[in-house]
mmCIF file with all atom_site columns, C-alpha atoms in Angstrom:
data_model
loop_
_atom_site.group_PDB
_atom_site.id
_atom_site.type_symbol
_atom_site.label_atom_id
_atom_site.label_alt_id
_atom_site.label_comp_id
_atom_site.label_asym_id
_atom_site.label_entity_id
_atom_site.label_seq_id
_atom_site.pdbx_PDB_ins_code
_atom_site.Cartn_x
_atom_site.Cartn_y
_atom_site.Cartn_z
_atom_site.occupancy
_atom_site.B_iso_or_equiv
_atom_site.pdbx_formal_charge
_atom_site.auth_seq_id
_atom_site.auth_comp_id
_atom_site.auth_asym_id
_atom_site.auth_atom_id
_atom_site.pdbx_PDB_model_num
ATOM 1   C CA . MET A 1 1   ? 0.000  0.000  0.000   1.00 61.00 ? 659 MET A CA 1
ATOM 2   C CA . ILE A 1 2   ? 2.783  2.432  0.911   1.00 61.00 ? 660 ILE A CA 1
ATOM 3   C CA . ARG A 1 3   ? 4.677  1.500  -2.241  1.00 60.00 ? 661 ARG A CA 1
ATOM 4   C CA . LYS A 1 4   ? 1.601  2.234  -4.349  1.00 56.00 ? 662 LYS A CA 1
ATOM 5   C CA . CYS A 1 5   ? 1.218  5.647  -2.712  1.00 48.00 ? 663 CYS A CA 1
ATOM 6   C CA . MET A 1 6   ? 4.919  6.437  -3.211  1.00 52.00 ? 664 MET A CA 1
ATOM 7   C CA . LEU A 1 7   ? 4.805  5.344  -6.836  1.00 52.00 ? 665 LEU A CA 1
ATOM 8   C CA . THR A 1 8   ? 1.653  7.402  -7.422  1.00 57.00 ? 666 THR A CA 1
ATOM 9   C CA . LEU A 1 9   ? 3.249  10.426 -5.737  1.00 52.00 ? 667 LEU A CA 1
ATOM 10  C CA . VAL A 1 10  ? 6.425  10.114 -7.834  1.00 51.00 ? 668 VAL A CA 1
ATOM 11  C CA . LEU A 1 11  ? 4.404  9.777  -11.051 1.00 53.00 ? 669 LEU A CA 1
ATOM 12  C CA . LEU A 1 12  ? 2.249  12.772 -10.103 1.00 51.00 ? 670 LEU A CA 1
ATOM 13  C CA . MET A 1 13  ? 5.303  14.915 -9.393  1.00 56.00 ? 671 MET A CA 1
ATOM 14  C CA . THR A 1 14  ? 6.906  13.856 -12.679 1.00 57.00 ? 672 THR A CA 1
ATOM 15  C CA . VAL A 1 15  ? 3.787  14.835 -14.602 1.00 53.00 ? 673 VAL A CA 1
ATOM 16  C CA . LEU A 1 16  ? 3.562  18.188 -12.795 1.00 52.00 ? 674 LEU A CA 1
ATOM 17  C CA . VAL A 1 17  ? 7.214  19.027 -13.412 1.00 54.00 ? 675 VAL A CA 1
ATOM 18  C CA . ALA A 1 18  ? 6.976  18.028 -17.087 1.00 54.00 ? 676 ALA A CA 1
ATOM 19  C CA . GLY A 1 19  ? 3.800  20.070 -17.532 1.00 54.00 ? 677 GLY A CA 1
ATOM 20  C CA . ALA A 1 20  ? 5.278  23.105 -15.803 1.00 53.00 ? 678 ALA A CA 1
ATOM 21  C CA . GLN A 1 21  ? 8.160  23.358 -18.247 1.00 56.00 ? 679 GLN A CA 1
ATOM 22  C CA . GLU A 1 22  ? 7.431  25.865 -20.969 1.00 57.00 ? 680 GLU A CA 1
ATOM 23  C CA . LYS A 1 23  ? 8.353  25.371 -24.566 1.00 63.00 ? 681 LYS A CA 1
ATOM 24  C CA . LYS A 1 24  ? 11.272 27.529 -25.544 1.00 70.00 ? 682 LYS A CA 1
ATOM 25  C CA . LYS A 1 25  ? 10.033 30.630 -27.299 1.00 80.00 ? 683 LYS A CA 1
ATOM 26  C CA . PHE A 1 26  ? 12.176 32.708 -29.613 1.00 79.00 ? 684 PHE A CA 1
ATOM 27  C CA . SER A 1 27  ? 13.427 35.872 -27.955 1.00 83.00 ? 685 SER A CA 1
ATOM 28  C CA . PRO A 1 28  ? 14.808 38.481 -30.369 1.00 83.00 ? 686 PRO A CA 1
ATOM 29  C CA . GLU A 1 29  ? 16.606 40.200 -27.495 1.00 87.00 ? 687 GLU A CA 1
ATOM 30  C CA . LYS A 1 30  ? 18.404 37.020 -26.440 1.00 89.00 ? 688 LYS A CA 1
ATOM 31  C CA . PHE A 1 31  ? 19.175 36.191 -30.074 1.00 87.00 ? 689 PHE A CA 1
ATOM 32  C CA . ASN A 1 32  ? 20.752 39.620 -30.681 1.00 90.00 ? 690 ASN A CA 1
ATOM 33  C CA . GLU A 1 33  ? 22.639 39.475 -27.400 1.00 91.00 ? 691 GLU A CA 1
ATOM 34  C CA . ALA A 1 34  ? 24.054 36.052 -28.243 1.00 90.00 ? 692 ALA A CA 1
ATOM 35  C CA . MET A 1 35  ? 24.919 37.161 -31.775 1.00 92.00 ? 693 MET A CA 1
ATOM 36  C CA . GLU A 1 36  ? 26.760 40.271 -30.590 1.00 93.00 ? 694 GLU A CA 1
ATOM 37  C CA . GLU A 1 37  ? 28.649 38.294 -27.963 1.00 93.00 ? 695 GLU A CA 1
ATOM 38  C CA . PHE A 1 38  ? 29.633 35.714 -30.596 1.00 93.00 ? 696 PHE A CA 1
ATOM 39  C CA . ILE A 1 39  ? 30.701 38.384 -33.096 1.00 94.00 ? 697 ILE A CA 1
ATOM 40  C CA . GLN A 1 40  ? 32.702 40.307 -30.503 1.00 94.00 ? 698 GLN A CA 1
ATOM 41  C CA . LYS A 1 41  ? 34.549 37.150 -29.503 1.00 94.00 ? 699 LYS A CA 1
ATOM 42  C CA . LYS A 1 42  ? 35.167 35.763 -33.012 1.00 94.00 ? 700 LYS A CA 1
ATOM 43  C CA . ALA A 1 43  ? 36.099 39.118 -34.571 1.00 94.00 ? 701 ALA A CA 1
ATOM 44  C CA . GLU A 1 44  ? 38.246 39.926 -31.520 1.00 95.00 ? 702 GLU A CA 1
ATOM 45  C CA . LEU A 1 45  ? 36.625 43.318 -31.066 1.00 94.00 ? 703 LEU A CA 1
ATOM 46  C CA . THR A 1 46  ? 37.633 45.513 -28.175 1.00 94.00 ? 704 THR A CA 1
ATOM 47  C CA . GLN A 1 47  ? 34.780 46.957 -26.130 1.00 95.00 ? 705 GLN A CA 1
ATOM 48  C CA . GLN A 1 48  ? 35.384 50.359 -27.797 1.00 96.00 ? 706 GLN A CA 1
ATOM 49  C CA . GLU A 1 49  ? 35.162 48.812 -31.269 1.00 95.00 ? 707 GLU A CA 1
ATOM 50  C CA . ALA A 1 50  ? 32.025 46.888 -30.314 1.00 95.00 ? 708 ALA A CA 1
ATOM 51  C CA . ASP A 1 51  ? 30.453 50.079 -28.943 1.00 95.00 ? 709 ASP A CA 1
ATOM 52  C CA . LYS A 1 52  ? 31.064 51.785 -32.290 1.00 95.00 ? 710 LYS A CA 1
ATOM 53  C CA . VAL A 1 53  ? 30.037 48.948 -34.610 1.00 96.00 ? 711 VAL A CA 1
ATOM 54  C CA . PHE A 1 54  ? 27.062 47.257 -32.953 1.00 96.00 ? 712 PHE A CA 1
ATOM 55  C CA . PRO A 1 55  ? 24.715 50.276 -33.143 1.00 96.00 ? 713 PRO A CA 1
ATOM 56  C CA . ILE A 1 56  ? 25.428 50.430 -36.890 1.00 96.00 ? 714 ILE A CA 1
ATOM 57  C CA . LEU A 1 57  ? 24.862 46.678 -37.227 1.00 95.00 ? 715 LEU A CA 1
ATOM 58  C CA . ARG A 1 58  ? 21.574 46.912 -35.272 1.00 94.00 ? 716 ARG A CA 1
ATOM 59  C CA . GLU A 1 59  ? 20.363 49.745 -37.497 1.00 95.00 ? 717 GLU A CA 1
ATOM 60  C CA . MET A 1 60  ? 21.225 47.716 -40.616 1.00 94.00 ? 718 MET A CA 1
ATOM 61  C CA . HIS A 1 61  ? 19.361 44.677 -39.276 1.00 94.00 ? 719 HIS A CA 1
ATOM 62  C CA . LYS A 1 62  ? 16.316 46.813 -38.490 1.00 93.00 ? 720 LYS A CA 1
ATOM 63  C CA . LYS A 1 63  ? 16.155 48.042 -42.089 1.00 94.00 ? 721 LYS A CA 1
ATOM 64  C CA . GLN A 1 64  ? 16.726 44.530 -43.408 1.00 92.00 ? 722 GLN A CA 1
ATOM 65  C CA . ARG A 1 65  ? 13.908 43.101 -41.261 1.00 90.00 ? 723 ARG A CA 1
ATOM 66  C CA . ALA A 1 66  ? 11.457 45.574 -42.808 1.00 90.00 ? 724 ALA A CA 1
ATOM 67  C CA . ILE A 1 67  ? 12.443 44.307 -46.252 1.00 91.00 ? 725 ILE A CA 1
ATOM 68  C CA . TYR A 1 68  ? 12.285 40.661 -45.170 1.00 89.00 ? 726 TYR A CA 1
ATOM 69  C CA . LYS A 1 69  ? 8.694  41.305 -44.105 1.00 89.00 ? 727 LYS A CA 1
ATOM 70  C CA . ARG A 1 70  ? 7.933  42.437 -47.659 1.00 86.00 ? 728 ARG A CA 1
ATOM 71  C CA . VAL A 1 71  ? 9.520  39.260 -49.019 1.00 87.00 ? 729 VAL A CA 1
ATOM 72  C CA . HIS A 1 72  ? 7.433  37.209 -46.597 1.00 87.00 ? 730 HIS A CA 1
ATOM 73  C CA . GLU A 1 73  ? 4.265  38.923 -47.809 1.00 84.00 ? 731 GLU A CA 1
ATOM 74  C CA . MET A 1 74  ? 5.212  38.256 -51.441 1.00 82.00 ? 732 MET A CA 1
ATOM 75  C CA . ALA A 1 75  ? 5.722  34.571 -50.692 1.00 83.00 ? 733 ALA A CA 1
ATOM 76  C CA . LYS A 1 76  ? 2.359  34.106 -48.991 1.00 84.00 ? 734 LYS A CA 1
ATOM 77  C CA . ASN A 1 77  ? 0.183  33.795 -52.085 1.00 80.00 ? 735 ASN A CA 1
ATOM 78  C CA . LYS A 1 78  ? 1.040  32.486 -55.510 1.00 84.00 ? 736 LYS A CA 1
ATOM 79  C CA . PRO A 1 79  ? -0.154 34.808 -58.260 1.00 84.00 ? 737 PRO A CA 1
ATOM 80  C CA . ALA A 1 80  ? -3.035 33.505 -60.364 1.00 86.00 ? 738 ALA A CA 1
ATOM 81  C CA . ASP A 1 81  ? -1.399 33.972 -63.760 1.00 91.00 ? 739 ASP A CA 1
ATOM 82  C CA . GLU A 1 82  ? 1.943  34.253 -65.548 1.00 93.00 ? 740 GLU A CA 1
ATOM 83  C CA . ALA A 1 83  ? 1.880  38.055 -65.555 1.00 91.00 ? 741 ALA A CA 1
ATOM 84  C CA . GLY A 1 84  ? 1.410  38.047 -61.790 1.00 89.00 ? 742 GLY A CA 1
ATOM 85  C CA . CYS A 1 85  ? 4.329  35.653 -61.380 1.00 90.00 ? 743 CYS A CA 1
ATOM 86  C CA . VAL A 1 86  ? 6.518  37.902 -63.528 1.00 92.00 ? 744 VAL A CA 1
ATOM 87  C CA . ALA A 1 87  ? 5.568  40.904 -61.389 1.00 90.00 ? 745 ALA A CA 1
ATOM 88  C CA . VAL A 1 88  ? 6.380  39.082 -58.148 1.00 89.00 ? 746 VAL A CA 1
ATOM 89  C CA . ILE A 1 89  ? 9.723  37.847 -59.502 1.00 90.00 ? 747 ILE A CA 1
ATOM 90  C CA . GLU A 1 90  ? 10.666 41.361 -60.629 1.00 92.00 ? 748 GLU A CA 1
ATOM 91  C CA . GLU A 1 91  ? 9.673  42.767 -57.225 1.00 91.00 ? 749 GLU A CA 1
ATOM 92  C CA . TYR A 1 92  ? 11.683 40.038 -55.513 1.00 90.00 ? 750 TYR A CA 1
ATOM 93  C CA . ASP A 1 93  ? 14.726 40.974 -57.616 1.00 93.00 ? 751 ASP A CA 1
ATOM 94  C CA . LYS A 1 94  ? 14.298 44.653 -56.680 1.00 93.00 ? 752 LYS A CA 1
ATOM 95  C CA . VAL A 1 95  ? 14.073 43.738 -53.001 1.00 92.00 ? 753 VAL A CA 1
ATOM 96  C CA . ASN A 1 96  ? 17.273 41.681 -53.166 1.00 92.00 ? 754 ASN A CA 1
ATOM 97  C CA . ILE A 1 97  ? 19.099 44.579 -54.826 1.00 94.00 ? 755 ILE A CA 1
ATOM 98  C CA . GLU A 1 98  ? 17.769 46.886 -52.129 1.00 94.00 ? 756 GLU A CA 1
ATOM 99  C CA . LEU A 1 99  ? 19.079 44.512 -49.439 1.00 93.00 ? 757 LEU A CA 1
ATOM 100 C CA . LYS A 1 100 ? 22.533 44.509 -51.011 1.00 95.00 ? 758 LYS A CA 1
ATOM 101 C CA . GLN A 1 101 ? 22.523 48.316 -51.255 1.00 96.00 ? 759 GLN A CA 1
ATOM 102 C CA . ILE A 1 102 ? 21.683 48.535 -47.556 1.00 95.00 ? 760 ILE A CA 1
ATOM 103 C CA . GLU A 1 103 ? 24.502 46.130 -46.713 1.00 95.00 ? 761 GLU A CA 1
ATOM 104 C CA . LYS A 1 104 ? 26.958 48.097 -48.839 1.00 96.00 ? 762 LYS A CA 1
ATOM 105 C CA . CYS A 1 105 ? 25.979 51.378 -47.189 1.00 96.00 ? 763 CYS A CA 1
ATOM 106 C CA . TYR A 1 106 ? 26.280 50.016 -43.659 1.00 96.00 ? 764 TYR A CA 1
ATOM 107 C CA . HIS A 1 107 ? 29.514 48.179 -44.381 1.00 96.00 ? 765 HIS A CA 1
ATOM 108 C CA . LYS A 1 108 ? 30.975 51.546 -45.442 1.00 97.00 ? 766 LYS A CA 1
ATOM 109 C CA . LYS A 1 109 ? 29.702 53.113 -42.209 1.00 97.00 ? 767 LYS A CA 1
ATOM 110 C CA . MET A 1 110 ? 31.342 50.353 -40.175 1.00 96.00 ? 768 MET A CA 1
ATOM 111 C CA . MET A 1 111 ? 34.636 50.823 -42.053 1.00 96.00 ? 769 MET A CA 1
ATOM 112 C CA . GLN A 1 112 ? 34.592 54.474 -41.015 1.00 97.00 ? 770 GLN A CA 1
ATOM 113 C CA . GLU A 1 113 ? 34.601 53.328 -37.386 1.00 96.00 ? 771 GLU A CA 1
ATOM 114 C CA . VAL A 1 114 ? 36.913 50.298 -37.445 1.00 96.00 ? 772 VAL A CA 1
ATOM 115 C CA . PRO A 1 115 ? 39.465 48.905 -39.932 1.00 96.00 ? 773 PRO A CA 1
ATOM 116 C CA . ALA A 1 116 ? 38.196 46.946 -42.936 1.00 96.00 ? 774 ALA A CA 1
ATOM 117 C CA . SER A 1 117 ? 39.896 43.810 -41.595 1.00 96.00 ? 775 SER A CA 1
ATOM 118 C CA . LYS A 1 118 ? 37.664 44.030 -38.495 1.00 96.00 ? 776 LYS A CA 1
ATOM 119 C CA . VAL A 1 119 ? 34.550 44.547 -40.627 1.00 96.00 ? 777 VAL A CA 1
ATOM 120 C CA . TYR A 1 120 ? 35.551 41.488 -42.645 1.00 96.00 ? 778 TYR A CA 1
ATOM 121 C CA . GLU A 1 121 ? 35.845 39.445 -39.433 1.00 96.00 ? 779 GLU A CA 1
ATOM 122 C CA . ILE A 1 122 ? 32.477 40.806 -38.234 1.00 96.00 ? 780 ILE A CA 1
ATOM 123 C CA . LEU A 1 123 ? 30.780 39.705 -41.468 1.00 95.00 ? 781 LEU A CA 1
ATOM 124 C CA . LYS A 1 124 ? 32.404 36.285 -41.267 1.00 95.00 ? 782 LYS A CA 1
ATOM 125 C CA . ALA A 1 125 ? 31.388 35.875 -37.619 1.00 94.00 ? 783 ALA A CA 1
ATOM 126 C CA . GLU A 1 126 ? 27.821 36.988 -38.302 1.00 93.00 ? 784 GLU A CA 1
ATOM 127 C CA . TYR A 1 127 ? 27.565 34.442 -41.124 1.00 93.00 ? 785 TYR A CA 1
ATOM 128 C CA . ARG A 1 128 ? 28.912 31.690 -38.873 1.00 92.00 ? 786 ARG A CA 1
ATOM 129 C CA . PHE A 1 129 ? 26.503 32.631 -36.095 1.00 92.00 ? 787 PHE A CA 1
ATOM 130 C CA . HIS A 1 130 ? 23.469 32.496 -38.381 1.00 88.00 ? 788 HIS A CA 1
ATOM 131 C CA . ARG A 1 131 ? 24.578 29.192 -39.918 1.00 88.00 ? 789 ARG A CA 1
ATOM 132 C CA . GLY A 1 132 ? 25.099 27.676 -36.501 1.00 85.00 ? 790 GLY A CA 1
ATOM 133 C CA . TRP A 1 133 ? 21.774 28.980 -35.245 1.00 78.00 ? 791 TRP A CA 1
ATOM 134 C CA . MET A 1 134 ? 19.906 27.600 -38.243 1.00 74.00 ? 792 MET A CA 1
ATOM 135 C CA . LYS A 1 135 ? 21.548 24.204 -37.815 1.00 75.00 ? 793 LYS A CA 1
ATOM 136 C CA . GLY A 1 136 ? 20.505 24.238 -34.163 1.00 71.00 ? 794 GLY A CA 1
ATOM 137 C CA . ALA A 1 137 ? 16.978 25.305 -35.073 1.00 58.00 ? 795 ALA A CA 1
ATOM 138 C CA . GLN A 1 138 ? 16.706 22.409 -37.534 1.00 50.00 ? 796 GLN A CA 1
ATOM 139 C CA . LYS A 1 139 ? 17.657 19.687 -35.030 1.00 51.00 ? 797 LYS A CA 1
ATOM 140 C CA . PRO A 1 140 ? 14.185 19.329 -33.512 1.00 46.00 ? 798 PRO A CA 1
ATOM 141 C CA . MET A 1 141 ? 12.737 19.063 -37.028 1.00 41.00 ? 799 MET A CA 1
ATOM 142 C CA . ASP A 1 142 ? 15.188 16.260 -37.864 1.00 42.00 ? 800 ASP A CA 1
ATOM 143 C CA . LYS A 1 143 ? 14.201 14.322 -34.745 1.00 49.00 ? 801 LYS A CA 1
ATOM 144 C CA . ARG A 1 144 ? 10.535 14.356 -35.803 1.00 40.00 ? 802 ARG A CA 1
ATOM 145 C CA . ARG A 1 145 ? 11.240 12.375 -38.941 1.00 42.00 ? 803 ARG A CA 1
#
């Protein structure tokens, strides 16, 4: 009888603890914090360099996110006819050019604050961070299969 009660109590506690755990939600603040920490470490930025470059990088990402939202809207619905598809493709091409122009502009701004070799390392580190994050984000999807 006591063993049954203990087993029931242990099972109940296990269920309560498992139910109390929240699913991990994406936090843009934590993502950006982790990215900046990674970039600062990999690009070997001093705190002064980081203080100069990260506001520029944040501003660039803010402008890029607005454009990515447009791309997301374009991808939501397939146009009904060929002419509509042509229009969406042309708009998509314009958006990609706009993204590259933004990057070029902000890369120049960063090079005014730190040497080009540091900007190069920042770009490389940012790429590595995003690749690593995407690989990590895909793991749960792979386990479902």
